[in-house]
mmCIF file with all atom_site columns, C-alpha atoms in Angstrom:
data_model
loop_
_atom_site.group_PDB
_atom_site.id
_atom_site.type_symbol
_atom_site.label_atom_id
_atom_site.label_alt_id
_atom_site.label_comp_id
_atom_site.label_asym_id
_atom_site.label_entity_id
_atom_site.label_seq_id
_atom_site.pdbx_PDB_ins_code
_atom_site.Cartn_x
_atom_site.Cartn_y
_atom_site.Cartn_z
_atom_site.occupancy
_atom_site.B_iso_or_equiv
_atom_site.pdbx_formal_charge
_atom_site.auth_seq_id
_atom_site.auth_comp_id
_atom_site.auth_asym_id
_atom_site.auth_atom_id
_atom_site.pdbx_PDB_model_num
ATOM 1   C CA . MET A 1 1   ? 0.000   0.000   0.000   1.00 0.00 ? 1   MET A CA 1
ATOM 2   C CA . PRO A 1 2   ? 1.383   3.477   -0.832  1.00 0.00 ? 2   PRO A CA 1
ATOM 3   C CA . PRO A 1 3   ? 2.687   5.660   2.024   1.00 0.00 ? 3   PRO A CA 1
ATOM 4   C CA . THR A 1 4   ? 0.161   7.800   3.869   1.00 0.00 ? 4   THR A CA 1
ATOM 5   C CA . THR A 1 5   ? 0.549   11.585  3.986   1.00 0.00 ? 5   THR A CA 1
ATOM 6   C CA . ALA A 1 6   ? 2.368   11.254  7.292   1.00 0.00 ? 6   ALA A CA 1
ATOM 7   C CA . GLN A 1 7   ? 4.926   8.922   5.688   1.00 0.00 ? 7   GLN A CA 1
ATOM 8   C CA . LEU A 1 8   ? 5.719   11.123  2.717   1.00 0.00 ? 8   LEU A CA 1
ATOM 9   C CA . PRO A 1 9   ? 9.073   12.970  2.624   1.00 0.00 ? 9   PRO A CA 1
ATOM 10  C CA . ALA A 1 10  ? 8.811   16.327  4.349   1.00 0.00 ? 10  ALA A CA 1
ATOM 11  C CA . ASP A 1 11  ? 8.717   18.499  1.225   1.00 0.00 ? 11  ASP A CA 1
ATOM 12  C CA . VAL A 1 12  ? 6.677   16.126  -0.950  1.00 0.00 ? 12  VAL A CA 1
ATOM 13  C CA . THR A 1 13  ? 3.031   17.057  -0.729  1.00 0.00 ? 13  THR A CA 1
ATOM 14  C CA . PRO A 1 14  ? 0.060   14.860  -1.685  1.00 0.00 ? 14  PRO A CA 1
ATOM 15  C CA . ASP A 1 15  ? -1.160  15.106  -5.265  1.00 0.00 ? 15  ASP A CA 1
ATOM 16  C CA . SER A 1 16  ? -3.151  18.194  -6.122  1.00 0.00 ? 16  SER A CA 1
ATOM 17  C CA . PRO A 1 17  ? -6.677  17.903  -7.528  1.00 0.00 ? 17  PRO A CA 1
ATOM 18  C CA . ASN A 1 18  ? -6.822  16.653  -11.110 1.00 0.00 ? 18  ASN A CA 1
ATOM 19  C CA . ALA A 1 19  ? -5.884  19.325  -13.640 1.00 0.00 ? 19  ALA A CA 1
ATOM 20  C CA . GLU A 1 20  ? -6.402  19.288  -17.371 1.00 0.00 ? 20  GLU A CA 1
ATOM 21  C CA . PRO A 1 21  ? -3.311  17.862  -19.092 1.00 0.00 ? 21  PRO A CA 1
ATOM 22  C CA . PRO A 1 22  ? -1.747  19.667  -22.066 1.00 0.00 ? 22  PRO A CA 1
ATOM 23  C CA . SER A 1 23  ? -2.945  18.513  -25.483 1.00 0.00 ? 23  SER A CA 1
ATOM 24  C CA . TRP A 1 24  ? 0.195   16.440  -26.105 1.00 0.00 ? 24  TRP A CA 1
ATOM 25  C CA . LEU A 1 25  ? -0.463  14.385  -22.954 1.00 0.00 ? 25  LEU A CA 1
ATOM 26  C CA . VAL A 1 26  ? -4.229  13.795  -23.233 1.00 0.00 ? 26  VAL A CA 1
ATOM 27  C CA . ARG A 1 27  ? -4.028  10.307  -24.734 1.00 0.00 ? 27  ARG A CA 1
ATOM 28  C CA . GLU A 1 28  ? -1.510  9.052   -22.162 1.00 0.00 ? 28  GLU A CA 1
ATOM 29  C CA . THR A 1 29  ? -3.522  10.538  -19.301 1.00 0.00 ? 29  THR A CA 1
ATOM 30  C CA . ALA A 1 30  ? -6.678  8.827   -20.570 1.00 0.00 ? 30  ALA A CA 1
ATOM 31  C CA . TYR A 1 31  ? -4.858  5.484   -20.720 1.00 0.00 ? 31  TYR A CA 1
ATOM 32  C CA . MET A 1 32  ? -3.508  5.872   -17.183 1.00 0.00 ? 32  MET A CA 1
ATOM 33  C CA . THR A 1 33  ? -6.982  6.847   -15.957 1.00 0.00 ? 33  THR A CA 1
ATOM 34  C CA . TYR A 1 34  ? -8.219  3.544   -17.355 1.00 0.00 ? 34  TYR A CA 1
ATOM 35  C CA . VAL A 1 35  ? -5.307  1.692   -15.692 1.00 0.00 ? 35  VAL A CA 1
ATOM 36  C CA . ALA A 1 36  ? -6.223  3.312   -12.370 1.00 0.00 ? 36  ALA A CA 1
ATOM 37  C CA . ASP A 1 37  ? -9.806  2.163   -12.860 1.00 0.00 ? 37  ASP A CA 1
ATOM 38  C CA . VAL A 1 38  ? -8.642  -1.426  -13.454 1.00 0.00 ? 38  VAL A CA 1
ATOM 39  C CA . CYS A 1 39  ? -6.557  -1.197  -10.272 1.00 0.00 ? 39  CYS A CA 1
ATOM 40  C CA . SER A 1 40  ? -9.646  -0.144  -8.305  1.00 0.00 ? 40  SER A CA 1
ATOM 41  C CA . ALA A 1 41  ? -10.670 -3.822  -8.265  1.00 0.00 ? 41  ALA A CA 1
ATOM 42  C CA . PRO A 1 42  ? -8.480  -6.298  -6.339  1.00 0.00 ? 42  PRO A CA 1
ATOM 43  C CA . GLN A 1 43  ? -8.302  -8.780  -9.240  1.00 0.00 ? 43  GLN A CA 1
ATOM 44  C CA . GLY A 1 44  ? -7.445  -6.079  -11.749 1.00 0.00 ? 44  GLY A CA 1
ATOM 45  C CA . ARG A 1 45  ? -4.665  -4.766  -9.534  1.00 0.00 ? 45  ARG A CA 1
ATOM 46  C CA . ARG A 1 46  ? -3.249  -8.283  -9.142  1.00 0.00 ? 46  ARG A CA 1
ATOM 47  C CA . ASP A 1 47  ? -3.411  -8.922  -12.883 1.00 0.00 ? 47  ASP A CA 1
ATOM 48  C CA . LEU A 1 48  ? -1.614  -5.707  -13.804 1.00 0.00 ? 48  LEU A CA 1
ATOM 49  C CA . ARG A 1 49  ? 1.117   -6.384  -11.263 1.00 0.00 ? 49  ARG A CA 1
ATOM 50  C CA . ASP A 1 50  ? 2.286   -9.116  -13.608 1.00 0.00 ? 50  ASP A CA 1
ATOM 51  C CA . GLY A 1 51  ? 4.031   -6.283  -15.440 1.00 0.00 ? 51  GLY A CA 1
ATOM 52  C CA . LEU A 1 52  ? 6.518   -5.907  -12.602 1.00 0.00 ? 52  LEU A CA 1
ATOM 53  C CA . ASN A 1 53  ? 8.260   -9.002  -13.919 1.00 0.00 ? 53  ASN A CA 1
ATOM 54  C CA . ILE A 1 54  ? 9.711   -7.695  -17.160 1.00 0.00 ? 54  ILE A CA 1
ATOM 55  C CA . ARG A 1 55  ? 10.236  -11.247 -18.422 1.00 0.00 ? 55  ARG A CA 1
ATOM 56  C CA . ARG A 1 56  ? 6.485   -11.817 -18.329 1.00 0.00 ? 56  ARG A CA 1
ATOM 57  C CA . LEU A 1 57  ? 5.724   -8.868  -20.574 1.00 0.00 ? 57  LEU A CA 1
ATOM 58  C CA . ASP A 1 58  ? 6.253   -11.052 -23.649 1.00 0.00 ? 58  ASP A CA 1
ATOM 59  C CA . GLU A 1 59  ? 3.447   -13.351 -22.452 1.00 0.00 ? 59  GLU A CA 1
ATOM 60  C CA . SER A 1 60  ? 1.316   -10.898 -20.513 1.00 0.00 ? 60  SER A CA 1
ATOM 61  C CA . TRP A 1 61  ? -1.988  -12.708 -20.892 1.00 0.00 ? 61  TRP A CA 1
ATOM 62  C CA . ARG A 1 62  ? -3.413  -11.663 -17.512 1.00 0.00 ? 62  ARG A CA 1
ATOM 63  C CA . MET A 1 63  ? -2.684  -8.010  -18.281 1.00 0.00 ? 63  MET A CA 1
ATOM 64  C CA . MET A 1 64  ? -3.967  -8.206  -21.829 1.00 0.00 ? 64  MET A CA 1
ATOM 65  C CA . ARG A 1 65  ? -7.475  -9.190  -20.781 1.00 0.00 ? 65  ARG A CA 1
ATOM 66  C CA . HIS A 1 66  ? -7.774  -5.669  -19.346 1.00 0.00 ? 66  HIS A CA 1
ATOM 67  C CA . LEU A 1 67  ? -5.480  -3.576  -21.531 1.00 0.00 ? 67  LEU A CA 1
ATOM 68  C CA . ARG A 1 68  ? -5.478  -4.913  -25.098 1.00 0.00 ? 68  ARG A CA 1
ATOM 69  C CA . PRO A 1 69  ? -8.391  -2.715  -26.327 1.00 0.00 ? 69  PRO A CA 1
ATOM 70  C CA . ARG A 1 70  ? -6.655  0.385   -24.921 1.00 0.00 ? 70  ARG A CA 1
ATOM 71  C CA . ILE A 1 71  ? -3.185  -0.169  -26.359 1.00 0.00 ? 71  ILE A CA 1
ATOM 72  C CA . PRO A 1 72  ? -2.658  1.479   -29.766 1.00 0.00 ? 72  PRO A CA 1
ATOM 73  C CA . LYS A 1 73  ? -1.526  -0.801  -32.569 1.00 0.00 ? 73  LYS A CA 1
ATOM 74  C CA . TRP A 1 74  ? 1.785   0.975   -33.064 1.00 0.00 ? 74  TRP A CA 1
ATOM 75  C CA . GLY A 1 75  ? 3.996   -2.082  -32.852 1.00 0.00 ? 75  GLY A CA 1
ATOM 76  C CA . PRO A 1 76  ? 5.743   -4.154  -30.164 1.00 0.00 ? 76  PRO A CA 1
ATOM 77  C CA . ASP A 1 77  ? 7.586   -1.256  -28.519 1.00 0.00 ? 77  ASP A CA 1
ATOM 78  C CA . ALA A 1 78  ? 4.364   0.664   -27.905 1.00 0.00 ? 78  ALA A CA 1
ATOM 79  C CA . THR A 1 79  ? 2.741   -2.456  -26.486 1.00 0.00 ? 79  THR A CA 1
ATOM 80  C CA . LEU A 1 80  ? 5.736   -3.027  -24.214 1.00 0.00 ? 80  LEU A CA 1
ATOM 81  C CA . ALA A 1 81  ? 5.686   0.584   -22.982 1.00 0.00 ? 81  ALA A CA 1
ATOM 82  C CA . HIS A 1 82  ? 1.968   0.472   -22.181 1.00 0.00 ? 82  HIS A CA 1
ATOM 83  C CA . LEU A 1 83  ? 2.221   -2.839  -20.336 1.00 0.00 ? 83  LEU A CA 1
ATOM 84  C CA . ALA A 1 84  ? 5.316   -1.852  -18.373 1.00 0.00 ? 84  ALA A CA 1
ATOM 85  C CA . VAL A 1 85  ? 3.909   1.457   -17.155 1.00 0.00 ? 85  VAL A CA 1
ATOM 86  C CA . ALA A 1 86  ? 0.636   -0.231  -16.188 1.00 0.00 ? 86  ALA A CA 1
ATOM 87  C CA . GLY A 1 87  ? 2.590   -2.772  -14.148 1.00 0.00 ? 87  GLY A CA 1
ATOM 88  C CA . LEU A 1 88  ? 4.655   -0.096  -12.421 1.00 0.00 ? 88  LEU A CA 1
ATOM 89  C CA . TYR A 1 89  ? 1.527   1.892   -11.633 1.00 0.00 ? 89  TYR A CA 1
ATOM 90  C CA . ALA A 1 90  ? -0.220  -1.191  -10.227 1.00 0.00 ? 90  ALA A CA 1
ATOM 91  C CA . HIS A 1 91  ? 2.723   -1.777  -7.905  1.00 0.00 ? 91  HIS A CA 1
ATOM 92  C CA . GLN A 1 92  ? 2.050   1.511   -6.094  1.00 0.00 ? 92  GLN A CA 1
ATOM 93  C CA . ALA A 1 93  ? -1.730  1.671   -6.561  1.00 0.00 ? 93  ALA A CA 1
ATOM 94  C CA . ALA A 1 94  ? -3.740  1.877   -3.361  1.00 0.00 ? 94  ALA A CA 1
ATOM 95  C CA . ASN A 1 95  ? -5.246  -1.340  -2.048  1.00 0.00 ? 95  ASN A CA 1
ATOM 96  C CA . PRO A 1 96  ? -8.835  -1.156  -3.353  1.00 0.00 ? 96  PRO A CA 1
ATOM 97  C CA . THR A 1 97  ? -10.154 -3.091  -0.352  1.00 0.00 ? 97  THR A CA 1
ATOM 98  C CA . THR A 1 98  ? -8.922  -0.502  2.151   1.00 0.00 ? 98  THR A CA 1
ATOM 99  C CA . ASP A 1 99  ? -8.434  2.787   0.280   1.00 0.00 ? 99  ASP A CA 1
ATOM 100 C CA . ARG A 1 100 ? -11.111 4.471   -1.834  1.00 0.00 ? 100 ARG A CA 1
ATOM 101 C CA . ASP A 1 101 ? -9.259  7.717   -2.594  1.00 0.00 ? 101 ASP A CA 1
ATOM 102 C CA . THR A 1 102 ? -9.462  8.871   -6.212  1.00 0.00 ? 102 THR A CA 1
ATOM 103 C CA . PRO A 1 103 ? -5.961  8.789   -7.741  1.00 0.00 ? 103 PRO A CA 1
ATOM 104 C CA . VAL A 1 104 ? -4.489  11.862  -9.409  1.00 0.00 ? 104 VAL A CA 1
ATOM 105 C CA . LEU A 1 105 ? -2.980  10.906  -12.744 1.00 0.00 ? 105 LEU A CA 1
ATOM 106 C CA . TYR A 1 106 ? -1.862  14.313  -14.010 1.00 0.00 ? 106 TYR A CA 1
ATOM 107 C CA . ASP A 1 107 ? -0.386  17.027  -11.816 1.00 0.00 ? 107 ASP A CA 1
ATOM 108 C CA . PRO A 1 108 ? 1.224   20.037  -13.555 1.00 0.00 ? 108 PRO A CA 1
ATOM 109 C CA . GLY A 1 109 ? 3.743   20.213  -10.712 1.00 0.00 ? 109 GLY A CA 1
ATOM 110 C CA . HIS A 1 110 ? 5.190   16.799  -11.542 1.00 0.00 ? 110 HIS A CA 1
ATOM 111 C CA . GLY A 1 111 ? 7.968   16.694  -14.108 1.00 0.00 ? 111 GLY A CA 1
ATOM 112 C CA . ASN A 1 112 ? 9.556   13.894  -16.087 1.00 0.00 ? 112 ASN A CA 1
ATOM 113 C CA . LEU A 1 113 ? 11.444  10.888  -14.734 1.00 0.00 ? 113 LEU A CA 1
ATOM 114 C CA . GLY A 1 114 ? 14.606  12.912  -14.137 1.00 0.00 ? 114 GLY A CA 1
ATOM 115 C CA . TRP A 1 115 ? 12.574  15.264  -11.922 1.00 0.00 ? 115 TRP A CA 1
ATOM 116 C CA . SER A 1 116 ? 11.375  12.299  -9.846  1.00 0.00 ? 116 SER A CA 1
ATOM 117 C CA . LEU A 1 117 ? 14.869  10.836  -9.601  1.00 0.00 ? 117 LEU A CA 1
ATOM 118 C CA . GLU A 1 118 ? 16.199  14.155  -8.282  1.00 0.00 ? 118 GLU A CA 1
ATOM 119 C CA . ARG A 1 119 ? 13.634  14.095  -5.480  1.00 0.00 ? 119 ARG A CA 1
ATOM 120 C CA . ALA A 1 120 ? 14.447  10.483  -4.709  1.00 0.00 ? 120 ALA A CA 1
ATOM 121 C CA . VAL A 1 121 ? 18.112  11.398  -4.269  1.00 0.00 ? 121 VAL A CA 1
ATOM 122 C CA . HIS A 1 122 ? 17.227  14.476  -2.207  1.00 0.00 ? 122 HIS A CA 1
ATOM 123 C CA . HIS A 1 123 ? 15.203  12.310  0.192   1.00 0.00 ? 123 HIS A CA 1
ATOM 124 C CA . SER A 1 124 ? 17.873  9.574   0.350   1.00 0.00 ? 124 SER A CA 1
ATOM 125 C CA . VAL A 1 125 ? 15.624  7.036   -1.365  1.00 0.00 ? 125 VAL A CA 1
ATOM 126 C CA . LEU A 1 126 ? 18.278  6.590   -4.081  1.00 0.00 ? 126 LEU A CA 1
ATOM 127 C CA . ARG A 1 127 ? 21.989  7.387   -4.015  1.00 0.00 ? 127 ARG A CA 1
ATOM 128 C CA . GLU A 1 128 ? 23.324  10.170  -6.210  1.00 0.00 ? 128 GLU A CA 1
ATOM 129 C CA . ASP A 1 129 ? 26.159  8.114   -7.695  1.00 0.00 ? 129 ASP A CA 1
ATOM 130 C CA . SER A 1 130 ? 23.953  5.137   -8.551  1.00 0.00 ? 130 SER A CA 1
ATOM 131 C CA . THR A 1 131 ? 21.263  7.432   -9.993  1.00 0.00 ? 131 THR A CA 1
ATOM 132 C CA . ALA A 1 132 ? 23.793  9.225   -12.195 1.00 0.00 ? 132 ALA A CA 1
ATOM 133 C CA . ASP A 1 133 ? 25.014  5.827   -13.393 1.00 0.00 ? 133 ASP A CA 1
ATOM 134 C CA . LEU A 1 134 ? 21.418  4.745   -14.024 1.00 0.00 ? 134 LEU A CA 1
ATOM 135 C CA . LEU A 1 135 ? 20.704  7.778   -16.208 1.00 0.00 ? 135 LEU A CA 1
ATOM 136 C CA . GLU A 1 136 ? 23.877  7.257   -18.228 1.00 0.00 ? 136 GLU A CA 1
ATOM 137 C CA . ARG A 1 137 ? 23.361  3.515   -18.687 1.00 0.00 ? 137 ARG A CA 1
ATOM 138 C CA . THR A 1 138 ? 19.724  4.003   -19.668 1.00 0.00 ? 138 THR A CA 1
ATOM 139 C CA . ALA A 1 139 ? 20.665  6.698   -22.189 1.00 0.00 ? 139 ALA A CA 1
ATOM 140 C CA . ARG A 1 140 ? 22.911  4.185   -23.986 1.00 0.00 ? 140 ARG A CA 1
ATOM 141 C CA . GLN A 1 141 ? 20.094  1.680   -24.524 1.00 0.00 ? 141 GLN A CA 1
ATOM 142 C CA . ARG A 1 142 ? 18.881  1.912   -28.094 1.00 0.00 ? 142 ARG A CA 1
ATOM 143 C CA . ARG A 1 143 ? 16.141  -0.654  -27.503 1.00 0.00 ? 143 ARG A CA 1
ATOM 144 C CA . LEU A 1 144 ? 13.262  -0.151  -25.112 1.00 0.00 ? 144 LEU A CA 1
ATOM 145 C CA . GLN A 1 145 ? 13.343  -3.486  -23.281 1.00 0.00 ? 145 GLN A CA 1
ATOM 146 C CA . PRO A 1 146 ? 16.865  -3.139  -21.809 1.00 0.00 ? 146 PRO A CA 1
ATOM 147 C CA . ALA A 1 147 ? 16.070  0.453   -20.855 1.00 0.00 ? 147 ALA A CA 1
ATOM 148 C CA . LEU A 1 148 ? 12.985  -0.764  -18.994 1.00 0.00 ? 148 LEU A CA 1
ATOM 149 C CA . ALA A 1 149 ? 15.008  -3.477  -17.287 1.00 0.00 ? 149 ALA A CA 1
ATOM 150 C CA . LEU A 1 150 ? 17.245  -0.760  -15.806 1.00 0.00 ? 150 LEU A CA 1
ATOM 151 C CA . LEU A 1 151 ? 14.343  1.467   -14.728 1.00 0.00 ? 151 LEU A CA 1
ATOM 152 C CA . HIS A 1 152 ? 12.010  -1.053  -13.092 1.00 0.00 ? 152 HIS A CA 1
ATOM 153 C CA . ARG A 1 153 ? 13.704  -1.343  -9.697  1.00 0.00 ? 153 ARG A CA 1
ATOM 154 C CA . PRO A 1 154 ? 14.451  2.370   -9.073  1.00 0.00 ? 154 PRO A CA 1
ATOM 155 C CA . VAL A 1 155 ? 10.924  3.377   -10.094 1.00 0.00 ? 155 VAL A CA 1
ATOM 156 C CA . THR A 1 156 ? 9.359   0.867   -7.703  1.00 0.00 ? 156 THR A CA 1
ATOM 157 C CA . ARG A 1 157 ? 11.674  2.040   -4.912  1.00 0.00 ? 157 ARG A CA 1
ATOM 158 C CA . MET A 1 158 ? 10.715  5.675   -5.509  1.00 0.00 ? 158 MET A CA 1
ATOM 159 C CA . THR A 1 159 ? 6.992   5.078   -5.554  1.00 0.00 ? 159 THR A CA 1
ATOM 160 C CA . ALA A 1 160 ? 7.152   2.842   -2.467  1.00 0.00 ? 160 ALA A CA 1
ATOM 161 C CA . ALA A 1 161 ? 8.787   5.766   -0.649  1.00 0.00 ? 161 ALA A CA 1
ATOM 162 C CA . GLY A 1 162 ? 6.115   8.236   -1.760  1.00 0.00 ? 162 GLY A CA 1
ATOM 163 C CA . ILE A 1 163 ? 8.136   10.031  -4.448  1.00 0.00 ? 163 ILE A CA 1
ATOM 164 C CA . PRO A 1 164 ? 5.673   11.165  -7.157  1.00 0.00 ? 164 PRO A CA 1
ATOM 165 C CA . VAL A 1 165 ? 6.050   9.914   -10.713 1.00 0.00 ? 165 VAL A CA 1
ATOM 166 C CA . SER A 1 166 ? 4.122   11.451  -13.593 1.00 0.00 ? 166 SER A CA 1
ATOM 167 C CA . TRP A 1 167 ? 2.772   8.273   -15.161 1.00 0.00 ? 167 TRP A CA 1
ATOM 168 C CA . PRO A 1 168 ? 1.441   9.924   -18.358 1.00 0.00 ? 168 PRO A CA 1
ATOM 169 C CA . ARG A 1 169 ? 4.824   11.597  -18.940 1.00 0.00 ? 169 ARG A CA 1
ATOM 170 C CA . LEU A 1 170 ? 6.686   8.364   -18.326 1.00 0.00 ? 170 LEU A CA 1
ATOM 171 C CA . LEU A 1 171 ? 4.404   6.518   -20.751 1.00 0.00 ? 171 LEU A CA 1
ATOM 172 C CA . ARG A 1 172 ? 4.914   9.147   -23.440 1.00 0.00 ? 172 ARG A CA 1
ATOM 173 C CA . ASP A 1 173 ? 8.686   9.074   -23.041 1.00 0.00 ? 173 ASP A CA 1
ATOM 174 C CA . LEU A 1 174 ? 8.821   5.278   -23.232 1.00 0.00 ? 174 LEU A CA 1
ATOM 175 C CA . ASN A 1 175 ? 6.559   5.257   -26.297 1.00 0.00 ? 175 ASN A CA 1
ATOM 176 C CA . ASN A 1 176 ? 8.943   7.693   -27.972 1.00 0.00 ? 176 ASN A CA 1
ATOM 177 C CA . TRP A 1 177 ? 12.148  6.038   -26.744 1.00 0.00 ? 177 TRP A CA 1
ATOM 178 C CA . PRO A 1 178 ? 13.143  4.081   -29.891 1.00 0.00 ? 178 PRO A CA 1
ATOM 179 C CA . LYS A 1 179 ? 12.944  7.222   -32.056 1.00 0.00 ? 179 LYS A CA 1
ATOM 180 C CA . TYR A 1 180 ? 13.840  10.028  -29.647 1.00 0.00 ? 180 TYR A CA 1
ATOM 181 C CA . ARG A 1 181 ? 16.078  8.268   -27.112 1.00 0.00 ? 181 ARG A CA 1
ATOM 182 C CA . THR A 1 182 ? 18.823  10.926  -27.132 1.00 0.00 ? 182 THR A CA 1
ATOM 183 C CA . GLN A 1 183 ? 16.444  13.857  -26.649 1.00 0.00 ? 183 GLN A CA 1
ATOM 184 C CA . ILE A 1 184 ? 14.450  12.110  -23.924 1.00 0.00 ? 184 ILE A CA 1
ATOM 185 C CA . ALA A 1 185 ? 17.583  11.053  -22.027 1.00 0.00 ? 185 ALA A CA 1
ATOM 186 C CA . ASP A 1 186 ? 18.886  14.625  -22.267 1.00 0.00 ? 186 ASP A CA 1
ATOM 187 C CA . ALA A 1 187 ? 15.582  15.980  -20.913 1.00 0.00 ? 187 ALA A CA 1
ATOM 188 C CA . TRP A 1 188 ? 15.732  13.545  -17.986 1.00 0.00 ? 188 TRP A CA 1
ATOM 189 C CA . MET A 1 189 ? 19.296  14.592  -17.190 1.00 0.00 ? 189 MET A CA 1
ATOM 190 C CA . GLN A 1 190 ? 18.381  18.271  -17.452 1.00 0.00 ? 190 GLN A CA 1
ATOM 191 C CA . SER A 1 191 ? 15.525  17.785  -14.989 1.00 0.00 ? 191 SER A CA 1
ATOM 192 C CA . HIS A 1 192 ? 17.713  15.742  -12.646 1.00 0.00 ? 192 HIS A CA 1
ATOM 193 C CA . TYR A 1 193 ? 20.817  17.932  -12.541 1.00 0.00 ? 193 TYR A CA 1
ATOM 194 C CA . SER A 1 194 ? 19.134  21.321  -13.018 1.00 0.00 ? 194 SER A CA 1
ATOM 195 C CA . PRO A 1 195 ? 15.585  20.947  -11.655 1.00 0.00 ? 195 PRO A CA 1
ATOM 196 C CA . ASP A 1 196 ? 13.102  23.373  -13.180 1.00 0.00 ? 196 ASP A CA 1
ATOM 197 C CA . PRO A 1 197 ? 10.661  24.812  -10.613 1.00 0.00 ? 197 PRO A CA 1
ATOM 198 C CA . THR A 1 198 ? 8.013   24.901  -13.355 1.00 0.00 ? 198 THR A CA 1
ATOM 199 C CA . PRO A 1 199 ? 8.432   21.548  -15.111 1.00 0.00 ? 199 PRO A CA 1
ATOM 200 C CA . ASP A 1 200 ? 5.412   21.778  -17.409 1.00 0.00 ? 200 ASP A CA 1
ATOM 201 C CA . THR A 1 201 ? 7.334   23.431  -20.246 1.00 0.00 ? 201 THR A CA 1
ATOM 202 C CA . ASN A 1 202 ? 8.304   22.422  -23.774 1.00 0.00 ? 202 ASN A CA 1
ATOM 203 C CA . THR A 1 203 ? 10.467  19.292  -23.457 1.00 0.00 ? 203 THR A CA 1
ATOM 204 C CA . ALA A 1 204 ? 11.276  16.127  -25.353 1.00 0.00 ? 204 ALA A CA 1
ATOM 205 C CA . GLU A 1 205 ? 7.913   14.676  -24.340 1.00 0.00 ? 205 GLU A CA 1
ATOM 206 C CA . GLU A 1 206 ? 6.288   16.872  -26.976 1.00 0.00 ? 206 GLU A CA 1
ATOM 207 C CA . LEU A 1 207 ? 8.475   15.774  -29.855 1.00 0.00 ? 207 LEU A CA 1
ATOM 208 C CA . SER A 1 208 ? 5.857   13.692  -31.610 1.00 0.00 ? 208 SER A CA 1
ATOM 209 C CA . ALA A 1 209 ? 2.796   15.605  -30.423 1.00 0.00 ? 209 ALA A CA 1
#
């Protein structure tokens, strides 16, 4: 179960009320809203957690019963990105049997993955040297699957500690990874090493909008 407000790092506040996402993030936000709805049922949450095992994503039958109609037919990388982000989200989704709070999927105050990693380092959830190495190693991965293999564990550690992750932004970046890897990796590093107090600006996420 995700941390309560009292367990969150001191300068990480609970999600703000849902805001309208920018036009380039509407589709990803709609998909993540559907994922959150699936996770509102205990069985759905269990099924989507299959995505935490990256080896199962090639035979993700339990996930597909929920997600197949919502995944665009853009090819195997897009399918992999959608399944992986759904699995990561399900890992931190509230237990539907004990928590009925409505999740916030888009918050304009939440930046890209580099922004989240910076906060994780600041709150001693991740180490600075290992996070810098993670960003560099991920940036070298031309294919999506090895990049995801590197990101799975740190993302689950961050969300378990209450560090916010913008799921629609992460989904968009992973969808665009095979084509725009260099620009996305650079945007993550920019957000990590030089955090922008207003992260909702023109970045690599908009490249294919």
